[in-house]
Amino acid sequence: MRPARSPLLLSLLGLLCIFGVGALSALGIWQLERRQWKLNLIQEITLRVHAAPIDAPGPPQWRRVAAGDYTYREVRAAGEYLNDRETLVQAVTRFGAGFWVLTPLRTVEGFTVFVNRGFVPFESRDSASRIRGLIGGATVVSGLLRISEPKGAFLHANDPGADRWYSRDVAAIGSARLLSTIAPYFIDADASPVPGGLPIGGLTVIELPNNHLVYALTWFALALLLAGAAAYVVRGEWRTHRGSGGVSAGS
């Protein structure tokens, strides 16, 4: 017959199991709270995307922009494109690999905001090959407000010295282009027709994964398994102790 474990060891194992079940259950509850937060965020962004356009926020509102109050809000800005200072940022879209065309717009209010005018394939990276798509003079642009993407992509850091850009880092790009009073955001231009067809605007992808329910169920399942394993051990120890007691009584 298997010898019974010491009461001290059983107490320690029991405490560890209680702590483990509690911790796993707390993680499951946290994921349910995160799920509700994500649902609220998705609803808020959906309302912003479909709300009436507002003027692009100027310097007095930039603190609120940094706090995320305007993200994915439809905005419009009037001004003049600085086409000679456009920047190409590597991109992959449903049209394949190529570049985002990020062009500074000097607004009538006096600040500069970068506009992601849209996508161009590799063979159209040279602005001379899409001269018809360069907009000169006064213009008005509308699109979704996006927060700057500092430093670079996951596997590639921006290299201003080599003029290689993997993210739309408006502060770094503005500094490289010798611009001042730059908005801490950029505008993803809408799908308005462009002479010559390039750049292709209106390609903003809004993806907010919401897998928190799956994560919550996983944590709760692990808590249940741990509780079941602990109950199995306790039952086995109880039978062992009872069996040991029966042998002693009969001898």
mmCIF file with all atom_site columns, C-alpha atoms in Angstrom, residues 1 19 30 32-33 46-47 52 63 67 79 81 85 91 100 104-105 118 137 151 154 163 168 181 183-184 192 205 223:
data_model
loop_
_atom_site.group_PDB
_atom_site.id
_atom_site.type_symbol
_atom_site.label_atom_id
_atom_site.label_alt_id
_atom_site.label_comp_id
_atom_site.label_asym_id
_atom_site.label_entity_id
_atom_site.label_seq_id
_atom_site.pdbx_PDB_ins_code
_atom_site.Cartn_x
_atom_site.Cartn_y
_atom_site.Cartn_z
_atom_site.occupancy
_atom_site.B_iso_or_equiv
_atom_site.pdbx_formal_charge
_atom_site.auth_seq_id
_atom_site.auth_comp_id
_atom_site.auth_asym_id
_atom_site.auth_atom_id
_atom_site.pdbx_PDB_model_num
ATOM 1  C CA . MET A 1 1   ? 0.000   0.000  0.000   1.00 0.00 ? 1   MET A CA 1
ATOM 2  C CA . PHE A 1 19  ? -3.347  30.002 -4.742  1.00 0.00 ? 19  PHE A CA 1
ATOM 3  C CA . TRP A 1 30  ? -9.419  40.108 -15.924 1.00 0.00 ? 30  TRP A CA 1
ATOM 4  C CA . LEU A 1 32  ? -13.621 39.304 -19.216 1.00 0.00 ? 32  LEU A CA 1
ATOM 5  C CA . GLU A 1 33  ? -13.047 42.893 -18.079 1.00 0.00 ? 33  GLU A CA 1
ATOM 6  C CA . THR A 1 46  ? -17.069 52.889 -35.036 1.00 0.00 ? 46  THR A CA 1
ATOM 7  C CA . LEU A 1 47  ? -18.912 56.038 -33.954 1.00 0.00 ? 47  LEU A CA 1
ATOM 8  C CA . ALA A 1 52  ? -19.345 64.080 -39.394 1.00 0.00 ? 52  ALA A CA 1
ATOM 9  C CA . ARG A 1 63  ? -2.473  67.132 -26.026 1.00 0.00 ? 63  ARG A CA 1
ATOM 10 C CA . ALA A 1 67  ? -4.283  60.980 -25.331 1.00 0.00 ? 67  ALA A CA 1
ATOM 11 C CA . GLY A 1 79  ? -3.645  74.035 -47.214 1.00 0.00 ? 79  GLY A CA 1
ATOM 12 C CA . TYR A 1 81  ? 0.985   70.140 -50.356 1.00 0.00 ? 81  TYR A CA 1
ATOM 13 C CA . ARG A 1 85  ? 9.229   66.780 -49.439 1.00 0.00 ? 85  ARG A CA 1
ATOM 14 C CA . ALA A 1 91  ? 3.813   49.105 -47.026 1.00 0.00 ? 91  ALA A CA 1
ATOM 15 C CA . TRP A 1 100 ? 2.714   54.798 -48.608 1.00 0.00 ? 100 TRP A CA 1
ATOM 16 C CA . PRO A 1 104 ? 3.357   67.271 -45.722 1.00 0.00 ? 104 PRO A CA 1
ATOM 17 C CA . LEU A 1 105 ? 0.460   69.700 -45.981 1.00 0.00 ? 105 LEU A CA 1
ATOM 18 C CA . GLY A 1 118 ? -2.204  56.430 -50.321 1.00 0.00 ? 118 GLY A CA 1
ATOM 19 C CA . GLY A 1 137 ? -1.913  74.938 -55.038 1.00 0.00 ? 137 GLY A CA 1
ATOM 20 C CA . LYS A 1 151 ? 10.785  54.247 -34.368 1.00 0.00 ? 151 LYS A CA 1
ATOM 21 C CA . PHE A 1 154 ? 8.621   45.225 -35.579 1.00 0.00 ? 154 PHE A CA 1
ATOM 22 C CA . ASP A 1 163 ? 15.936  57.689 -46.037 1.00 0.00 ? 163 ASP A CA 1
ATOM 23 C CA . ARG A 1 168 ? 4.856   56.663 -40.350 1.00 0.00 ? 168 ARG A CA 1
ATOM 24 C CA . THR A 1 181 ? 5.353   72.892 -36.125 1.00 0.00 ? 181 THR A CA 1
ATOM 25 C CA . ALA A 1 183 ? 1.166   67.816 -35.909 1.00 0.00 ? 183 ALA A CA 1
ATOM 26 C CA . PRO A 1 184 ? 1.655   64.659 -33.782 1.00 0.00 ? 184 PRO A CA 1
ATOM 27 C CA . SER A 1 192 ? -11.222 60.490 -53.506 1.00 0.00 ? 192 SER A CA 1
ATOM 28 C CA . VAL A 1 205 ? -7.563  48.949 -42.156 1.00 0.00 ? 205 VAL A CA 1
ATOM 29 C CA . ALA A 1 223 ? -8.413  26.651 -12.888 1.00 0.00 ? 223 ALA A CA 1
#
